[in-house]
C-alpha atoms as an extended CHARMM CRD file, in Angstrom:
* protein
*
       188  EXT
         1         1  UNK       CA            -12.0120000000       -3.8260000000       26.1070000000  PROA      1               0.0000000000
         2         2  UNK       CA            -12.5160000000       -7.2240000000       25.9330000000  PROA      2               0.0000000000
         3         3  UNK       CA             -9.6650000000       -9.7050000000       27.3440000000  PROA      3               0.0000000000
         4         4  UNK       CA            -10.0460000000      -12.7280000000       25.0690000000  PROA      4               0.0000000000
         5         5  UNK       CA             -8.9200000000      -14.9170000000       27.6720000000  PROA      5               0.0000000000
         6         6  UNK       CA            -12.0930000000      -13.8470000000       29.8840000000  PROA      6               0.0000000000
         7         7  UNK       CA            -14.3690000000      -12.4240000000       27.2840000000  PROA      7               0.0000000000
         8         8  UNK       CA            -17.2450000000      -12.1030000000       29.9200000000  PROA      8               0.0000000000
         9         9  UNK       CA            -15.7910000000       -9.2710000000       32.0680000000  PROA      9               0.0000000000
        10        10  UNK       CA            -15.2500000000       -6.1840000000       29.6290000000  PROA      10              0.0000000000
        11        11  UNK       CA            -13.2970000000       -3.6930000000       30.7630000000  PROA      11              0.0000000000
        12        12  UNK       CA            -14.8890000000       -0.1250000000       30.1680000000  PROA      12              0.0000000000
        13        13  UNK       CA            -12.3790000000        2.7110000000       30.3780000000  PROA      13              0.0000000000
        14        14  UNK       CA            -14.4070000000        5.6590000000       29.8670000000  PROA      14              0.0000000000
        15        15  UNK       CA            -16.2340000000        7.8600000000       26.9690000000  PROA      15              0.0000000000
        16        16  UNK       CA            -14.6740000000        9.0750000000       23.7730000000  PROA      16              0.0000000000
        17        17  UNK       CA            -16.9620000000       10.8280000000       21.6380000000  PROA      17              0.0000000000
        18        18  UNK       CA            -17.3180000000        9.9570000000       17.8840000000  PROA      18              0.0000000000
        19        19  UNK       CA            -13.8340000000        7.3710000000       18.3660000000  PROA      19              0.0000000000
        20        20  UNK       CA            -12.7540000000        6.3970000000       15.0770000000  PROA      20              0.0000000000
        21        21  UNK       CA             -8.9550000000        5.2080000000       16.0620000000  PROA      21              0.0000000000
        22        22  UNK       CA             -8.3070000000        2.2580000000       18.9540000000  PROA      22              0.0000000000
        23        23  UNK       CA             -4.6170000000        1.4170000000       19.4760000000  PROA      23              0.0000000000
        24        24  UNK       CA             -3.2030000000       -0.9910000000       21.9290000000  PROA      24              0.0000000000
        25        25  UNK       CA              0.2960000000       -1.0300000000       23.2510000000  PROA      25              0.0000000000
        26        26  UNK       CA              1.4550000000       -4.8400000000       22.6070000000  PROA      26              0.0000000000
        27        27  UNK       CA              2.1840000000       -5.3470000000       26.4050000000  PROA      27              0.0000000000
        28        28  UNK       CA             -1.5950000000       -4.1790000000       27.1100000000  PROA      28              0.0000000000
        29        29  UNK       CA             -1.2730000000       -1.7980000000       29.6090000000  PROA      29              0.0000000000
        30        30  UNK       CA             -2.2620000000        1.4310000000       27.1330000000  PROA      30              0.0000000000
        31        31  UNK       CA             -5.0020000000        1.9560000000       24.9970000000  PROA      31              0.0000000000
        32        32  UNK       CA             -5.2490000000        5.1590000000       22.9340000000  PROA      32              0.0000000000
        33        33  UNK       CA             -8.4760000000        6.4250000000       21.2380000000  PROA      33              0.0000000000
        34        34  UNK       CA             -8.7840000000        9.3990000000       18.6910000000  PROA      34              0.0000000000
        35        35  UNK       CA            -12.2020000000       10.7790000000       17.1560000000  PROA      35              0.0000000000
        36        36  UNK       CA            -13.5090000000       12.5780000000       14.0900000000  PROA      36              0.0000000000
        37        37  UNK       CA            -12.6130000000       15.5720000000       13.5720000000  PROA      37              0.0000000000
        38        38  UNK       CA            -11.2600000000       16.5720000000       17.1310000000  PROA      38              0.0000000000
        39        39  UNK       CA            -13.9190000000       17.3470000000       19.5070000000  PROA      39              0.0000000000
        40        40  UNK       CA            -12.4570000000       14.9440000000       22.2080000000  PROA      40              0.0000000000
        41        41  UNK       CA             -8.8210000000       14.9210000000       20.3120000000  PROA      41              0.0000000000
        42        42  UNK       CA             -6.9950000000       11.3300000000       21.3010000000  PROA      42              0.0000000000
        43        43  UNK       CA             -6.9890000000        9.9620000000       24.9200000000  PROA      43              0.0000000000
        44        44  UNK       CA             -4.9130000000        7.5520000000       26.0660000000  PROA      44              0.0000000000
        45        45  UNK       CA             -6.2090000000        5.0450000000       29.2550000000  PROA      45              0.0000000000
        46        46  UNK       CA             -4.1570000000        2.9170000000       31.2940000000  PROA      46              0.0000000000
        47        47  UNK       CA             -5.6380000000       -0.6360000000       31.9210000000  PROA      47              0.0000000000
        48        48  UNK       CA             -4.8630000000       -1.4530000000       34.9560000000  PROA      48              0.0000000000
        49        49  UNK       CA             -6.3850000000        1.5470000000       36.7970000000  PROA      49              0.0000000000
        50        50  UNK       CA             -9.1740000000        2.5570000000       33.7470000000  PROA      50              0.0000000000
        51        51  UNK       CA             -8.2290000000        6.6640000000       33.7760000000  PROA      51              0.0000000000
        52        52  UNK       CA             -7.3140000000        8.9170000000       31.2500000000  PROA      52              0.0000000000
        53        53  UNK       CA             -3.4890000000        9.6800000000       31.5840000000  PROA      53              0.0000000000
        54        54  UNK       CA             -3.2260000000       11.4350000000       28.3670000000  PROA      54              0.0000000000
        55        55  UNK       CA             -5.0040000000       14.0090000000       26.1780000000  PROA      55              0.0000000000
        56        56  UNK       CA             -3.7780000000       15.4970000000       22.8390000000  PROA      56              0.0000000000
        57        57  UNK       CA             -6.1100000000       18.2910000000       20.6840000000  PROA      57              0.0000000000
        58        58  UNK       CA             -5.9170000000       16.3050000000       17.4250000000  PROA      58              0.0000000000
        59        59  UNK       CA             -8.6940000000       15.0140000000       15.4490000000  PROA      59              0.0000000000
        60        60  UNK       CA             -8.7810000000       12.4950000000       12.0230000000  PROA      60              0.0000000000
        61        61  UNK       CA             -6.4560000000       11.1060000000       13.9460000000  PROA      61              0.0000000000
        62        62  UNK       CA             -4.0710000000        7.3210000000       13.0280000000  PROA      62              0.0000000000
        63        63  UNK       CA             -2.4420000000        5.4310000000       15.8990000000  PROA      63              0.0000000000
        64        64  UNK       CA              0.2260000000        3.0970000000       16.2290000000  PROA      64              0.0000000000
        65        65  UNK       CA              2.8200000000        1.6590000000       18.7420000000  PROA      65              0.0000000000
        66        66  UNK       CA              5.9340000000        0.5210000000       18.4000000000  PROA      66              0.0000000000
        67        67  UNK       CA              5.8750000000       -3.4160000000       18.6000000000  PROA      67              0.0000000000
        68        68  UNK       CA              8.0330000000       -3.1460000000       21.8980000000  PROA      68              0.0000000000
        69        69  UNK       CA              5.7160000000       -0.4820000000       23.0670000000  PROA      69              0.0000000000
        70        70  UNK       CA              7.5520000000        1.8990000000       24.2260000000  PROA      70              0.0000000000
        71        71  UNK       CA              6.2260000000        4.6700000000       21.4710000000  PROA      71              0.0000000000
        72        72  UNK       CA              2.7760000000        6.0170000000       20.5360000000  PROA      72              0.0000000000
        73        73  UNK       CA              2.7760000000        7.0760000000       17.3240000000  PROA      73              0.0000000000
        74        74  UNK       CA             -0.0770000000        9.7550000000       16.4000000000  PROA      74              0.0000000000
        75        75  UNK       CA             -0.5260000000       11.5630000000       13.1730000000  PROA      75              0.0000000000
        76        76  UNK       CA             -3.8010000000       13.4180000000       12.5210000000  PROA      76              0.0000000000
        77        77  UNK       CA             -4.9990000000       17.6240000000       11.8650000000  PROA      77              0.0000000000
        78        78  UNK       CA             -3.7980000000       19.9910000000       14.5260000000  PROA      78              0.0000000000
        79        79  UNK       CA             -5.8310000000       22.7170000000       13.0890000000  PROA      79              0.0000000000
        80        80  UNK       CA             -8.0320000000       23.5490000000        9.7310000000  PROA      80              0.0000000000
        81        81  UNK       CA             -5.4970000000       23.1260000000        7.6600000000  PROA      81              0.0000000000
        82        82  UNK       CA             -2.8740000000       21.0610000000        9.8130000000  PROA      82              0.0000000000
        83        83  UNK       CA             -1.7240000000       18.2660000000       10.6190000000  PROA      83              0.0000000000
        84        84  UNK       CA              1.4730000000       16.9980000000       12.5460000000  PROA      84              0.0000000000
        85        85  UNK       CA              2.9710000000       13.3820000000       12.9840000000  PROA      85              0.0000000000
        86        86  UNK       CA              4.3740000000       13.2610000000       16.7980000000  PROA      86              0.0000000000
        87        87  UNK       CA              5.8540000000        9.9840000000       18.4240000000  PROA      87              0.0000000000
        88        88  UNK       CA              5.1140000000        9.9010000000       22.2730000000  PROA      88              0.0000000000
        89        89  UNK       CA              7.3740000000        8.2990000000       24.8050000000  PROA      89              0.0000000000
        90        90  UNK       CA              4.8130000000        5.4500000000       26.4850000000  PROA      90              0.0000000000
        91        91  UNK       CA              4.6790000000        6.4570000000       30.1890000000  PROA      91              0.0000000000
        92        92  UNK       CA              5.8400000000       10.1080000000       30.1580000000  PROA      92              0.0000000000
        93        93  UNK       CA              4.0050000000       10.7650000000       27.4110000000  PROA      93              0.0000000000
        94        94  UNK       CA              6.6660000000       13.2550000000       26.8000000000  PROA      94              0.0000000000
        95        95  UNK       CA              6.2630000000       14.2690000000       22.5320000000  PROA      95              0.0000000000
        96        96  UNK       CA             10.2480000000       12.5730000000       21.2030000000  PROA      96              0.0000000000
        97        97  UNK       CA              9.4540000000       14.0180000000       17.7330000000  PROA      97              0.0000000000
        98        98  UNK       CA              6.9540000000       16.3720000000       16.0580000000  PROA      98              0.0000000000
        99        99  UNK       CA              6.7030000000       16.7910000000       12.4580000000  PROA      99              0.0000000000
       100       100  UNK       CA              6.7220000000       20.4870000000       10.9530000000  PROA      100             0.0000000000
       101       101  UNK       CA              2.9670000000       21.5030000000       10.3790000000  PROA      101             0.0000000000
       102       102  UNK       CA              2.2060000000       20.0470000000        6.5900000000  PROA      102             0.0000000000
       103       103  UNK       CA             -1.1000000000       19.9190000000        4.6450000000  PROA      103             0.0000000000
       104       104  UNK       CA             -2.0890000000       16.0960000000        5.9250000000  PROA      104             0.0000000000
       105       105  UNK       CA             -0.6740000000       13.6240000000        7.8760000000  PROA      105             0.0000000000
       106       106  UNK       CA             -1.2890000000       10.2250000000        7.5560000000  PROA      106             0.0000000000
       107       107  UNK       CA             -0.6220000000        6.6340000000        9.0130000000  PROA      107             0.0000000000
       108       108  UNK       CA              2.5020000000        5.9970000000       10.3150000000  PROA      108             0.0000000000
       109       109  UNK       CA              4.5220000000        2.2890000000       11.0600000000  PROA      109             0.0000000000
       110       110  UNK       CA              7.2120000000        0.4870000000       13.0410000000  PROA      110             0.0000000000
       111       111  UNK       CA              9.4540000000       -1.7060000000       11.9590000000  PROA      111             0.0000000000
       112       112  UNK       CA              9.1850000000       -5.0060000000       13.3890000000  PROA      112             0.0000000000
       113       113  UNK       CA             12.5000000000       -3.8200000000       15.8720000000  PROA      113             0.0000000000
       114       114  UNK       CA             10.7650000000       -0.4230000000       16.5860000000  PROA      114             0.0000000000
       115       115  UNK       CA             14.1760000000        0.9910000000       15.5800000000  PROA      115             0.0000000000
       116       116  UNK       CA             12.7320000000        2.5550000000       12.5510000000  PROA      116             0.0000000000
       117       117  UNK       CA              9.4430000000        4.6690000000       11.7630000000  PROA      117             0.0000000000
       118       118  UNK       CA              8.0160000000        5.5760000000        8.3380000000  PROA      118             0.0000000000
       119       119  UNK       CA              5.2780000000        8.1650000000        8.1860000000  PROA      119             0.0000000000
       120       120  UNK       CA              2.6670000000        9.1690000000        5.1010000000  PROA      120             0.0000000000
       121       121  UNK       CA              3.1070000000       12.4370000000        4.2290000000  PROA      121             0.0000000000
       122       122  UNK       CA              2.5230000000       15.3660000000        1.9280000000  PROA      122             0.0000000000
       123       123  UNK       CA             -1.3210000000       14.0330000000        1.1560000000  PROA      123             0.0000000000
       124       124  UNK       CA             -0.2950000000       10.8880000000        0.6700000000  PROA      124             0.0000000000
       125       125  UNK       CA              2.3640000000       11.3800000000       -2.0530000000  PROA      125             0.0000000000
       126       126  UNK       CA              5.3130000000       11.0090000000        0.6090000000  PROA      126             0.0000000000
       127       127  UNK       CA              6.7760000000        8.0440000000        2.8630000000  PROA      127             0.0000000000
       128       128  UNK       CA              9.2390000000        9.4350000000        5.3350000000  PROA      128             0.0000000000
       129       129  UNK       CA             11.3840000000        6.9210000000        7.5000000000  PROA      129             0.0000000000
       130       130  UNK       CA             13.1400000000        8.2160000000       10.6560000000  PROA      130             0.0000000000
       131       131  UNK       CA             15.3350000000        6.6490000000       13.1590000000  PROA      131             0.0000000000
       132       132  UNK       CA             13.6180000000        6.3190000000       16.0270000000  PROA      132             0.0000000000
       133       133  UNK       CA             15.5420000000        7.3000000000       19.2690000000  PROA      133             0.0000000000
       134       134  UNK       CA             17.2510000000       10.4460000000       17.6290000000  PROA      134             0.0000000000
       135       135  UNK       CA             14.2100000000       10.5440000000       14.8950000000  PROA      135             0.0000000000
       136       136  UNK       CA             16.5310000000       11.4760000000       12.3710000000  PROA      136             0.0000000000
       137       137  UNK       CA             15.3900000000       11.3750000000        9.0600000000  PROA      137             0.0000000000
       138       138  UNK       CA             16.5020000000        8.4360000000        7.3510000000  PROA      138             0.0000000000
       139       139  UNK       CA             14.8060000000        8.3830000000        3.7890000000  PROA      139             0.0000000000
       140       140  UNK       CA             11.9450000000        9.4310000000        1.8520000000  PROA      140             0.0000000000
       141       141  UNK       CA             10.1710000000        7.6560000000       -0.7390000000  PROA      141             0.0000000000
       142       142  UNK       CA              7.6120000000        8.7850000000       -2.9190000000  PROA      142             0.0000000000
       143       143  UNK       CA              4.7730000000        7.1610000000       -4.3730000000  PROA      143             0.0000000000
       144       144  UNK       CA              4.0580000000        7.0550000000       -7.6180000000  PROA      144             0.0000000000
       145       145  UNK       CA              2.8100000000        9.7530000000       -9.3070000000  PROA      145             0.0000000000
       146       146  UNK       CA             -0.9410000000        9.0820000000       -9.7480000000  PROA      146             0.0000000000
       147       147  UNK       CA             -1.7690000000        7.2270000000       -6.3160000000  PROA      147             0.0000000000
       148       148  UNK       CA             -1.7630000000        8.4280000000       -2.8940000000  PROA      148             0.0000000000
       149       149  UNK       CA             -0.5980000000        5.7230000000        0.1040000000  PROA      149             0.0000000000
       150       150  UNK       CA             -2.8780000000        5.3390000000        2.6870000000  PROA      150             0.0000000000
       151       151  UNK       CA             -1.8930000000        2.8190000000        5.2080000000  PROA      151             0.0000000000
       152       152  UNK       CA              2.3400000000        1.5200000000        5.8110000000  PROA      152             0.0000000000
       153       153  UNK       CA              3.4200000000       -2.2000000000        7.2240000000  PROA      153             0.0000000000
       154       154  UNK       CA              6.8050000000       -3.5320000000        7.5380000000  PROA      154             0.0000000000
       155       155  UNK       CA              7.3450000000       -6.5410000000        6.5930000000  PROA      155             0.0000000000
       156       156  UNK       CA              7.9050000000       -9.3410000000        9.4220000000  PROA      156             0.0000000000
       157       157  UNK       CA             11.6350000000       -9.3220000000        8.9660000000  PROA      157             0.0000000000
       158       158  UNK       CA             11.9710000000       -5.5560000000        8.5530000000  PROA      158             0.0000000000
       159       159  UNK       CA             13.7600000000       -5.3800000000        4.8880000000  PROA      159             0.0000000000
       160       160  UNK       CA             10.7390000000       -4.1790000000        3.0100000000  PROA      160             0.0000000000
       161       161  UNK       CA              8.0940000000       -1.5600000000        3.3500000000  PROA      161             0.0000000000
       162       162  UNK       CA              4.7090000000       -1.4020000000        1.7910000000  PROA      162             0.0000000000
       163       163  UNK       CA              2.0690000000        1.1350000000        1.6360000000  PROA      163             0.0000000000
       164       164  UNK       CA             -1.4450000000        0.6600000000        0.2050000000  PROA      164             0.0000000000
       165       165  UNK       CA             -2.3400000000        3.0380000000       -2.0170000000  PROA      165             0.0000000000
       166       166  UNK       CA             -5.9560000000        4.5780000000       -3.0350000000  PROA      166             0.0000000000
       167       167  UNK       CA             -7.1910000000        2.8080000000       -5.6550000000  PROA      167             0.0000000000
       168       168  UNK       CA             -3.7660000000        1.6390000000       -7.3120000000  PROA      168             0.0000000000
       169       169  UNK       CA             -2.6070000000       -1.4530000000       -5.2230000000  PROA      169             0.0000000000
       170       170  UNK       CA              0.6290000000       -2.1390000000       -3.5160000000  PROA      170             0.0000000000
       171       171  UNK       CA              3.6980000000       -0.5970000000       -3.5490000000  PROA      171             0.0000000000
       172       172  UNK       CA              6.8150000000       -2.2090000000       -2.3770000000  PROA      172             0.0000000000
       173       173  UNK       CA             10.1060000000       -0.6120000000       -1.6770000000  PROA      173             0.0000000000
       174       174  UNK       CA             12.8930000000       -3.4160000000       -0.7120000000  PROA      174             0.0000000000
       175       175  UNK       CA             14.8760000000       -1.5800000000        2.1510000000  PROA      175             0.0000000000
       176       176  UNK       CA             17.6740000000       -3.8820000000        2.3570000000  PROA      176             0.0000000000
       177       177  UNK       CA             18.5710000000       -3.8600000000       -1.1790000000  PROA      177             0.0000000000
       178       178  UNK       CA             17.9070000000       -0.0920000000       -1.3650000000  PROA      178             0.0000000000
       179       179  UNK       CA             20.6420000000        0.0620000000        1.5980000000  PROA      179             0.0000000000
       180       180  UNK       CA             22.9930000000       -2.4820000000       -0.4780000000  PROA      180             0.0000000000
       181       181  UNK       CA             23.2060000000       -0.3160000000       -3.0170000000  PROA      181             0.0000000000
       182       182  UNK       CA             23.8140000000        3.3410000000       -1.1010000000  PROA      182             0.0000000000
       183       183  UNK       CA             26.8810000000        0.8440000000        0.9630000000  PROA      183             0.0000000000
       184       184  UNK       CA             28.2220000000        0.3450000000       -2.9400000000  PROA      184             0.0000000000
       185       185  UNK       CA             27.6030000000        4.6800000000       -2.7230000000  PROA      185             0.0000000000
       186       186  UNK       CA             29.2850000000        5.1840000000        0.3070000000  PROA      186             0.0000000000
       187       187  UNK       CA             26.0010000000        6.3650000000        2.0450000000  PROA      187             0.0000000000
       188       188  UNK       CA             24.8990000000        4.2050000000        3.6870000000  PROA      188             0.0000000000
């Protein structure tokens, strides 16, 4: 790691094998890793003392936090055919939520409050948003029918949500006016 305020004394935290995935929690005390296809699975390091306080057995693996870092989010295969979306409480490292075992996971995103998470799913052809805290299931979205999404942001203020898609562009989903009109529903 390199502190950008003293960019001549790197901090090395140890070996990860084939790392394809670097996450770090916003207050900089965490960083998580995750490789190729699982031989190492993801570690995560703390800073300040440069050990491994974490290991999960996943491989392909996506990492995020939350932007108040309190949650690792980690979605990647669990097995030859699985994958699994968790969300790990930072410090504990106790797993809050675990997805159900589906064909691929994919990259997964905070809102800017960290109240909400949104998760690829289903290859690609599913965005599922959970409350985080209870990690109930809020809404899913799908994309449209001839792309696959591949990467999630919020936006800064938190009322939309887009996802990159494979070779299709941008799709957009405005969660504020989506909400406006399941209030007008009664289910909101």
């Amino acid at each position: 790691l390199l502190d950008l305020a003293d960019p001549g004394h790197p901090i090395a935290l140890g070996r990860h094998r084939s790392a394809i995935a670097i996450a770090i929690s916003p207050d900089g005390q965490w960083v998580a890793s995750g490789n190729w296809h699982g031989n190492e699975g993801v570690k995560v390091w703390q800073t300040s003392t440069r050990q491994m306080v974490k290991s999960i057995p996943m491989g392909t693996v996506t990492l995020s936090w939350s932007p108040d870092g309190r949650w690792l989010s980690v979605s990647g295969a669990t097995g030859s055919n699985e994958s699994q979306d968790q969300v790990l409480e930072a410090g504990s490292w106790t797993v809050r939520y675990a997805s159900g075992i589906q064909e691929s996971a994919g990259h997964s995103a905070f809102s800017p409050d960290s109240r909400t998470v949104a998760f690829i799913s289903e290859g690609g052809r599913n965005i599922r948003l959970h409350e985080v805290g209870r990690f109930r299931q809020l809404a899913t979205f799908e994309a449209r029918s001839s792309s696959h999404a591949l990467w999630l942001s919020f936006s800064p203020d938190g009322n939309r949500l887009a996802a990159q898609e494979y070779r299709q562009g941008i799709q957009i989903w405005d969660l504020a006016r989506l909400r406006e009109e399941l209030k007008t529903r009664g289910l909101d």
